[in-house]
Amino acid sequence: MPRVVVVGAGIVGCALADELTQRGWTDVTVLDQADLFARGGSSSHAPGLVFQTNSCRSMTAFARYTVEKYTALGCFESVGGLEIATTSARLEDLKRRHGWATSWGVPSCLIGPDEVAQLYPLLDKDKVLGGFLIPSDGLAKPVLAAETQARRAIERGAKFIAHQKVIGIETAGDQVWGVRTETDTFPADIVVSCAGMWGPVLGEMVGLTVPLVPMAHQYAFSGTVGDTPKPILRHQEADLYFRAHGDQLGIGAYGHRPMPVKAHEITGSELPFTKEDFEESWASAQEIIPKLGEAGIDHGFNGLFSFTADGMPLLGEHPRLKGFWVAEAVWITHSAGVAKTMAEWLIDGQPELDVHSSDLNRFEPHQLAPDYVLERSCQNFVEVYDVLHPLQPMESPRPLRTSPFYGRQQELGAMFLEANGWERPHWFEANADLPEVAEVPERNDWAARYWSPICGAEALVTRKRVAMFDMTALKRLEVSGPGAQAFLQRMTTNNLNRKPGAVVYTLLLGEDGGVRSDLTIARLDANRFQVGANGNLDLDWLLRHAPDDVHIRDITPGTCCIGLWGPKARDLISPVSTLDTSKGYFTAQEAYVGNVPVTALRLSYVGELGWELYTSSDMGLKLWDTLWAAGQEHGVIAAGRGAFNSLRLEKGYRSWGVDMTTEHSPEEAGVAFAVRQDKDFLGKAAVRQHTRKLTCLVIDDPRQVVLGSEPVFVGGEVKGYVTSAAYGYTTGLNIAYAWLPAGTEGPVEIEYFGERLSARTAEEPLFDPQMTRLRS
């Protein structure tokens, strides 16, 4: 049994000790720098409000488990959660949030102004347009929950020790072996940092950037208001939330300026209340609850808690030090759920939930820069209650990462969105005069944001002629060395024992058989492979498993890629390149396009004839200009991600992290064709029940383009949720993919902003099922 030391006896550390000991890991020691179960960290001053609904499925699952567990332990009161709207835009957003709750299995309902007023009589009813009610939301008792879970863990053998300030982590090579405090050293095989806002300090001890920012958040207590309503309340338009404290109201505010604090400078979790920062919030609070004007403010404080650049927790193991784990930036709302997931991860090697969006190792190097972490965390604080569109890019800092084609794209009027720091064209205004624009149907207002009918025209031209897509942002790895082939053969599901020049679509599986990623691997020579990956988590996974005779490096920053696709792609490239264009699909070759050396992969993520053309960044602009000049006689255009997503869904191509994750088997996700059962690979031994299937749906109304996470009803009951969706401009079909019970066929309904849309299941792929265009 491993020796586990947890640093931090806040609610997360206590919950983790409980979850570990419940599963049989009883050699657990929890250290805290202060008194146990007392004021000190964020847990001690947290107001305890638990609103479960989140756009992220795993975050909602964390919250659901927290509610269930703390209720069973007598540490939670389900008073109900009420979110109100005072504008039409917010009312529409509440409908969207109701859809998320329905998708993720949290019972809820939309209610009118009269019912809102009955539940919360203190509100000015005339200002309220409607509400969103989650009956199981409520109030956690953080200190009691921490102590209750700690005492359960102690009964099973865990130790909790107060007044142990950690001053060092002892290591031997790439493995932890202990925790050193001011007075003692505690042997450990595994160390888990649950230090909350002090997490960055602990990270520095092991050379790990823990990218969180402690932020001051204002909380005030009103004077006496009389009978206080039971539900916890959110008034997100004013960045406010409320809860009862006897005959007073607690008022939490996010409307003030961001107030970051350096982790090294924190001596306590509460700072003096800055009344001037509360003035605007206080005025808004009185407008919606007039009685507060009479009650006044009794007292308040600025409480510290953690924010991250993307609003998600930081969970996982140090990329270079075995046995050092973190569970940071976790709020009370998600505490027990995160602890359960961490315990599964530590003991079983894989959590039940997909946690890629919370994984510590998800970040690109630039996202760990102190200035980036600070700016994005502060902006996340500002936007915590804002209505954010799923395609809405960050506004600053930009631009950060640009391909060599960026200047040419600007000249063509590119509308850039952002992903992992990359500027990615979504469409090009230079294509506004294409006649195909007139063929593109209109769509609803929400789906029309960050979209243009030009996207549809670009998709149609790709199918008719030829288009150039900037694919530089996709992660590229080089795997080389004497053991490279054997390593990749063991790590992935398809057969990589092929000659140089072969390209293979394959999967990475976890120990439990879930899909960790999908990869495109080109064998360039006997001991060198180019791997098209999904992100930094793939790099991290491969590095953790690589033997000494295998070398892995991220070549994305020094290279670039153009996807040249369409029925005229061969006509365009043949006269200006040394490419053997007769070579078939899934082949690789090194050649020249004009004066530019390229690695050309006969692949297509849009379902058309063409190549992915890779070269070094210094030659990228020349590659673009050569192809652009050669393509003029063929009607070439530059096309963006809006067209790309539509084209891929017409072909039924999956997007990892959206359509499939670690929670899904290859068979369920429709990618079992990439699994060879006649070889050994990681995850092969896992046996899974196949009770659900990623299912293609067609929505009847072409205007009602959904965007993902909407609930799907079969026979009037919620049976699943949408993953990806787009209008198929070539097929004329409004496409959505959804997780549904295996065998679902016929009519279904999708809830979209409170309305039910008629849809039906469909055989996939919807376009070119014989793959004649790809192989032409």
Tab-separated table of N, CA and C in Angstrom, residues 628-735:
chain	number	residue	atom	x	y	z
A	628	TRP	N	-1.108	29.491	-53.931
A	628	TRP	CA	-2.109	30.514	-54.271
A	628	TRP	C	-1.978	30.933	-55.731
A	629	ALA	N	-0.738	31.146	-56.167
A	629	ALA	CA	-0.523	31.555	-57.559
A	629	ALA	C	-0.933	30.432	-58.510
A	630	ALA	N	-0.559	29.205	-58.170
A	630	ALA	CA	-0.898	28.080	-59.041
A	630	ALA	C	-2.394	27.813	-59.074
A	631	GLY	N	-3.090	28.219	-58.035
A	631	GLY	CA	-4.513	27.907	-57.931
A	631	GLY	C	-5.442	28.893	-58.581
A	632	GLN	N	-4.930	30.032	-59.057
A	632	GLN	CA	-5.830	31.048	-59.600
A	632	GLN	C	-6.629	30.540	-60.800
A	633	GLU	N	-5.984	29.781	-61.659
A	633	GLU	CA	-6.715	29.281	-62.830
A	633	GLU	C	-7.732	28.208	-62.459
A	634	HIS	N	-7.620	27.678	-61.241
A	634	HIS	CA	-8.552	26.634	-60.801
A	634	HIS	C	-9.615	27.162	-59.837
A	635	GLY	N	-9.599	28.479	-59.616
A	635	GLY	CA	-10.603	29.074	-58.727
A	635	GLY	C	-10.376	28.778	-57.263
A	636	VAL	N	-9.108	28.691	-56.838
A	636	VAL	CA	-8.792	28.385	-55.454
A	636	VAL	C	-9.277	29.502	-54.529
A	637	ILE	N	-9.683	29.125	-53.326
A	637	ILE	CA	-10.020	30.100	-52.287
A	637	ILE	C	-9.313	29.698	-50.994
A	638	ALA	N	-9.188	30.642	-50.091
A	638	ALA	CA	-8.828	30.334	-48.706
A	638	ALA	C	-10.127	30.058	-47.960
A	639	ALA	N	-10.133	29.017	-47.141
A	639	ALA	CA	-11.347	28.658	-46.403
A	639	ALA	C	-11.018	28.531	-44.917
A	640	GLY	N	-12.039	28.742	-44.085
A	640	GLY	CA	-11.816	28.790	-42.643
A	640	GLY	C	-12.478	27.656	-41.888
A	641	ARG	N	-12.430	27.782	-40.559
A	641	ARG	CA	-12.917	26.715	-39.686
A	641	ARG	C	-14.423	26.527	-39.768
A	642	GLY	N	-15.160	27.576	-40.123
A	642	GLY	CA	-16.602	27.427	-40.256
A	642	GLY	C	-16.954	26.423	-41.335
A	643	ALA	N	-16.275	26.523	-42.483
A	643	ALA	CA	-16.482	25.554	-43.555
A	643	ALA	C	-15.965	24.186	-43.141
A	644	PHE	N	-14.809	24.164	-42.503
A	644	PHE	CA	-14.150	22.916	-42.110
A	644	PHE	C	-15.060	22.065	-41.224
A	645	ASN	N	-15.681	22.679	-40.235
A	645	ASN	CA	-16.509	21.916	-39.305
A	645	ASN	C	-17.731	21.333	-39.999
A	646	SER	N	-18.317	22.083	-40.908
A	646	SER	CA	-19.459	21.572	-41.658
A	646	SER	C	-19.052	20.380	-42.522
A	647	LEU	N	-17.929	20.507	-43.212
A	647	LEU	CA	-17.471	19.445	-44.097
A	647	LEU	C	-17.147	18.170	-43.326
A	648	ARG	N	-16.529	18.304	-42.161
A	648	ARG	CA	-16.163	17.106	-41.388
A	648	ARG	C	-17.404	16.376	-40.868
A	649	LEU	N	-18.434	17.139	-40.479
A	649	LEU	CA	-19.637	16.478	-39.972
A	649	LEU	C	-20.444	15.824	-41.090
A	650	GLU	N	-20.387	16.385	-42.281
A	650	GLU	CA	-21.021	15.694	-43.409
A	650	GLU	C	-20.380	14.322	-43.631
A	651	LYS	N	-19.101	14.213	-43.293
A	651	LYS	CA	-18.395	12.939	-43.433
A	651	LYS	C	-18.428	12.108	-42.153
A	652	GLY	N	-18.943	12.660	-41.072
A	652	GLY	CA	-19.027	11.916	-39.829
A	652	GLY	C	-17.705	11.761	-39.104
A	653	TYR	N	-16.735	12.624	-39.378
A	653	TYR	CA	-15.445	12.532	-38.707
A	653	TYR	C	-15.551	13.045	-37.277
A	654	ARG	N	-14.967	12.299	-36.345
A	654	ARG	CA	-15.071	12.630	-34.928
A	654	ARG	C	-14.061	13.708	-34.510
A	655	SER	N	-14.439	14.462	-33.505
A	655	SER	CA	-13.531	15.422	-32.872
A	655	SER	C	-13.314	14.966	-31.439
A	656	TRP	N	-12.071	14.544	-31.132
A	656	TRP	CA	-11.804	14.054	-29.779
A	656	TRP	C	-11.957	15.198	-28.774
A	657	GLY	N	-12.488	14.854	-27.599
A	657	GLY	CA	-12.738	15.843	-26.556
A	657	GLY	C	-14.126	16.442	-26.656
A	658	VAL	N	-14.764	16.270	-27.812
A	658	VAL	CA	-16.130	16.761	-28.025
A	658	VAL	C	-17.052	15.574	-28.302
A	659	ASP	N	-16.725	14.822	-29.338
A	659	ASP	CA	-17.564	13.681	-29.728
A	659	ASP	C	-17.230	12.412	-28.963
A	660	MET	N	-16.001	12.268	-28.539
A	660	MET	CA	-15.586	11.064	-27.809
A	660	MET	C	-14.481	11.427	-26.831
A	661	THR	N	-14.474	10.716	-25.691
A	661	THR	CA	-13.510	10.973	-24.632
A	661	THR	C	-13.137	9.641	-23.977
A	662	THR	N	-12.443	9.744	-22.858
A	662	THR	CA	-12.072	8.541	-22.105
A	662	THR	C	-13.279	7.764	-21.611
A	663	GLU	N	-14.449	8.382	-21.588
A	663	GLU	CA	-15.646	7.703	-21.111
A	663	GLU	C	-16.251	6.769	-22.156
A	664	HIS	N	-15.701	6.783	-23.367
A	664	HIS	CA	-16.325	6.051	-24.468
A	664	HIS	C	-15.365	5.020	-25.046
A	665	SER	N	-15.917	3.880	-25.428
A	665	SER	CA	-15.125	2.847	-26.083
A	665	SER	C	-15.072	3.129	-27.581
A	666	PRO	N	-14.092	2.552	-28.285
A	666	PRO	CA	-14.046	2.738	-29.740
A	666	PRO	C	-15.326	2.295	-30.445
A	667	GLU	N	-15.896	1.201	-29.988
A	667	GLU	CA	-17.113	0.708	-30.642
A	667	GLU	C	-18.264	1.686	-30.453
A	668	GLU	N	-18.423	2.202	-29.226
A	668	GLU	CA	-19.492	3.165	-28.967
A	668	GLU	C	-19.319	4.421	-29.807
A	669	ALA	N	-18.059	4.856	-29.958
A	669	ALA	CA	-17.771	6.108	-30.664
A	669	ALA	C	-17.748	5.946	-32.172
A	670	GLY	N	-17.897	4.719	-32.658
A	670	GLY	CA	-17.911	4.506	-34.090
A	670	GLY	C	-16.540	4.513	-34.737
A	671	VAL	N	-15.489	4.222	-33.957
A	671	VAL	CA	-14.130	4.207	-34.507
A	671	VAL	C	-13.450	2.854	-34.273
A	672	ALA	N	-14.244	1.814	-34.108
A	672	ALA	CA	-13.675	0.474	-33.886
A	672	ALA	C	-12.885	-0.017	-35.090
A	673	PHE	N	-13.113	0.582	-36.265
A	673	PHE	CA	-12.332	0.198	-37.448
A	673	PHE	C	-10.846	0.467	-37.264
A	674	ALA	N	-10.491	1.332	-36.300
A	674	ALA	CA	-9.091	1.668	-36.051
A	674	ALA	C	-8.457	0.769	-34.994
A	675	VAL	N	-9.149	-0.300	-34.604
A	675	VAL	CA	-8.651	-1.210	-33.566
A	675	VAL	C	-8.351	-2.565	-34.201
A	676	ARG	N	-7.103	-3.017	-34.055
A	676	ARG	CA	-6.692	-4.332	-34.549
A	676	ARG	C	-6.588	-5.289	-33.371
A	677	GLN	N	-7.442	-6.278	-33.358
A	677	GLN	CA	-7.462	-7.225	-32.253
A	677	GLN	C	-6.363	-8.279	-32.358
A	678	ASP	N	-5.632	-8.294	-33.468
A	678	ASP	CA	-4.579	-9.297	-33.637
A	678	ASP	C	-3.215	-8.796	-33.158
A	679	LYS	N	-3.203	-7.754	-32.345
A	679	LYS	CA	-1.963	-7.234	-31.770
A	679	LYS	C	-2.234	-6.808	-30.331
A	680	ASP	N	-1.174	-6.643	-29.559
A	680	ASP	CA	-1.299	-6.164	-28.185
A	680	ASP	C	-1.171	-4.648	-28.159
A	681	PHE	N	-1.961	-4.010	-27.312
A	681	PHE	CA	-1.855	-2.568	-27.136
A	681	PHE	C	-2.424	-2.194	-25.780
A	682	LEU	N	-2.033	-1.038	-25.308
A	682	LEU	CA	-2.494	-0.550	-24.014
A	682	LEU	C	-4.007	-0.378	-24.029
A	683	GLY	N	-4.701	-1.003	-23.068
A	683	GLY	CA	-6.149	-0.890	-22.969
A	683	GLY	C	-6.903	-2.021	-23.634
A	684	LYS	N	-6.192	-2.924	-24.309
A	684	LYS	CA	-6.866	-4.005	-25.033
A	684	LYS	C	-7.640	-4.929	-24.094
A	685	ALA	N	-7.076	-5.160	-22.900
A	685	ALA	CA	-7.687	-6.140	-21.990
A	685	ALA	C	-8.998	-5.657	-21.381
A	686	ALA	N	-9.253	-4.345	-21.449
A	686	ALA	CA	-10.469	-3.806	-20.823
A	686	ALA	C	-11.710	-4.261	-21.592
A	687	VAL	N	-12.707	-4.675	-20.839
A	687	VAL	CA	-13.984	-5.098	-21.435
A	687	VAL	C	-15.047	-4.089	-21.031
A	688	ARG	N	-15.796	-3.577	-21.993
A	688	ARG	CA	-16.803	-2.558	-21.705
A	688	ARG	C	-18.163	-2.976	-22.244
A	689	GLN	N	-19.178	-2.570	-21.509
A	689	GLN	CA	-20.549	-2.755	-22.000
A	689	GLN	C	-20.825	-1.682	-23.060
A	690	HIS	N	-21.431	-2.084	-24.157
A	690	HIS	CA	-21.734	-1.140	-25.228
A	690	HIS	C	-23.230	-0.829	-25.188
A	691	THR	N	-23.593	0.130	-24.359
A	691	THR	CA	-25.003	0.450	-24.161
A	691	THR	C	-25.414	1.750	-24.829
A	692	ARG	N	-24.470	2.455	-25.417
A	692	ARG	CA	-24.792	3.736	-26.042
A	692	ARG	C	-24.005	3.855	-27.337
A	693	LYS	N	-24.361	4.852	-28.115
A	693	LYS	CA	-23.726	5.006	-29.419
A	693	LYS	C	-23.737	6.478	-29.808
A	694	LEU	N	-22.636	6.920	-30.390
A	694	LEU	CA	-22.604	8.257	-30.983
A	694	LEU	C	-23.430	8.203	-32.261
A	695	THR	N	-24.511	8.966	-32.271
A	695	THR	CA	-25.554	8.804	-33.292
A	695	THR	C	-25.686	10.061	-34.126
A	696	CYS	N	-25.811	9.872	-35.425
A	696	CYS	CA	-26.029	10.990	-36.347
A	696	CYS	C	-27.507	11.360	-36.364
A	697	LEU	N	-27.779	12.654	-36.200
A	697	LEU	CA	-29.142	13.173	-36.241
A	697	LEU	C	-29.262	14.237	-37.329
A	698	VAL	N	-30.445	14.359	-37.887
A	698	VAL	CA	-30.759	15.429	-38.831
A	698	VAL	C	-31.946	16.203	-38.281
A	699	ILE	N	-31.774	17.509	-38.106
A	699	ILE	CA	-32.820	18.382	-37.561
A	699	ILE	C	-33.690	18.895	-38.701
A	700	ASP	N	-35.000	18.864	-38.505
A	700	ASP	CA	-35.922	19.218	-39.584
A	700	ASP	C	-35.786	20.681	-40.030
A	701	ASP	N	-35.687	21.598	-39.077
A	701	ASP	CA	-35.665	23.034	-39.379
A	701	ASP	C	-34.234	23.469	-39.701
A	702	PRO	N	-33.945	23.912	-40.911
A	702	PRO	CA	-32.565	24.290	-41.259
A	702	PRO	C	-32.058	25.520	-40.520
A	703	ARG	N	-32.962	26.372	-40.011
A	703	ARG	CA	-32.534	27.572	-39.289
A	703	ARG	C	-32.031	27.257	-37.884
A	704	GLN	N	-32.534	26.161	-37.320
A	704	GLN	CA	-32.236	25.886	-35.920
A	704	GLN	C	-30.955	25.050	-35.786
A	705	VAL	N	-29.839	25.707	-36.055
A	705	VAL	CA	-28.532	25.063	-35.906
A	705	VAL	C	-28.163	25.081	-34.426
A	706	VAL	N	-27.969	23.917	-33.849
A	706	VAL	CA	-27.589	23.848	-32.433
A	706	VAL	C	-26.075	23.856	-32.335
A	707	LEU	N	-25.559	24.042	-31.123
A	707	LEU	CA	-24.119	24.253	-30.966
A	707	LEU	C	-23.441	23.256	-30.039
A	708	GLY	N	-24.209	22.333	-29.441
A	708	GLY	CA	-23.611	21.330	-28.566
A	708	GLY	C	-24.094	21.432	-27.147
A	709	SER	N	-24.214	20.275	-26.474
A	709	SER	CA	-24.636	20.121	-25.074
A	709	SER	C	-26.139	20.175	-24.882
A	710	GLU	N	-26.919	20.263	-25.960
A	710	GLU	CA	-28.376	20.283	-25.830
A	710	GLU	C	-28.903	18.880	-25.516
A	711	PRO	N	-29.960	18.783	-24.682
A	711	PRO	CA	-30.529	17.467	-24.367
A	711	PRO	C	-31.325	16.897	-25.532
A	712	VAL	N	-31.301	15.567	-25.644
A	712	VAL	CA	-32.034	14.871	-26.701
A	712	VAL	C	-33.080	13.975	-26.051
A	713	PHE	N	-34.311	14.073	-26.546
A	713	PHE	CA	-35.434	13.314	-26.010
A	713	PHE	C	-35.827	12.217	-26.994
A	714	VAL	N	-36.042	11.028	-26.468
A	714	VAL	CA	-36.540	9.903	-27.255
A	714	VAL	C	-37.806	9.407	-26.567
A	715	GLY	N	-38.916	9.437	-27.271
A	715	GLY	CA	-40.175	9.038	-26.662
A	715	GLY	C	-40.558	9.909	-25.490
A	716	GLY	N	-40.174	11.176	-25.546
A	716	GLY	CA	-40.530	12.127	-24.498
A	716	GLY	C	-39.618	12.121	-23.291
A	717	GLU	N	-38.610	11.240	-23.240
A	717	GLU	CA	-37.692	11.158	-22.106
A	717	GLU	C	-36.283	11.542	-22.537
A	718	VAL	N	-35.560	12.199	-21.626
A	718	VAL	CA	-34.177	12.577	-21.911
A	718	VAL	C	-33.327	11.321	-21.988
A	719	LYS	N	-32.642	11.153	-23.116
A	719	LYS	CA	-31.836	9.947	-23.312
A	719	LYS	C	-30.376	10.247	-23.661
A	720	GLY	N	-30.061	11.515	-23.898
A	720	GLY	CA	-28.682	11.823	-24.267
A	720	GLY	C	-28.496	13.299	-24.511
A	721	TYR	N	-27.391	13.635	-25.169
A	721	TYR	CA	-27.061	15.039	-25.393
A	721	TYR	C	-26.244	15.175	-26.675
A	722	VAL	N	-26.303	16.378	-27.249
A	722	VAL	CA	-25.604	16.691	-28.493
A	722	VAL	C	-24.129	16.927	-28.198
A	723	THR	N	-23.265	16.456	-29.095
A	723	THR	CA	-21.828	16.730	-28.996
A	723	THR	C	-21.457	17.820	-29.999
A	724	SER	N	-21.386	17.462	-31.276
A	724	SER	CA	-21.066	18.425	-32.339
A	724	SER	C	-22.292	18.673	-33.208
A	725	ALA	N	-22.310	19.844	-33.846
A	725	ALA	CA	-23.411	20.153	-34.755
A	725	ALA	C	-22.958	21.194	-35.764
A	726	ALA	N	-23.547	21.137	-36.940
A	726	ALA	CA	-23.277	22.128	-37.985
A	726	ALA	C	-24.273	21.911	-39.107
A	727	TYR	N	-24.505	22.941	-39.872
A	727	TYR	CA	-25.324	22.776	-41.075
A	727	TYR	C	-24.442	22.208	-42.179
A	728	GLY	N	-24.931	21.178	-42.866
A	728	GLY	CA	-24.199	20.585	-43.980
A	728	GLY	C	-24.586	21.273	-45.275
A	729	TYR	N	-23.719	22.129	-45.761
A	729	TYR	CA	-24.082	22.964	-46.908
A	729	TYR	C	-24.181	22.147	-48.196
A	730	THR	N	-23.404	21.085	-48.329
A	730	THR	CA	-23.469	20.249	-49.533
A	730	THR	C	-24.696	19.357	-49.511
A	731	THR	N	-24.965	18.763	-48.367
A	731	THR	CA	-26.092	17.834	-48.253
A	731	THR	C	-27.425	18.542	-48.064
A	732	GLY	N	-27.354	19.821	-47.614
A	732	GLY	CA	-28.593	20.530	-47.303
A	732	GLY	C	-29.267	20.009	-46.054
A	733	LEU	N	-28.484	19.412	-45.160
A	733	LEU	CA	-29.018	18.828	-43.937
A	733	LEU	C	-28.455	19.533	-42.713
A	734	ASN	N	-29.307	19.729	-41.725
A	734	ASN	CA	-28.915	20.333	-40.451
A	734	ASN	C	-28.472	19.192	-39.526
A	735	ILE	N	-27.164	19.069	-39.294
A	735	ILE	CA	-26.578	17.871	-38.698
A	735	ILE	C	-26.263	18.090	-37.220
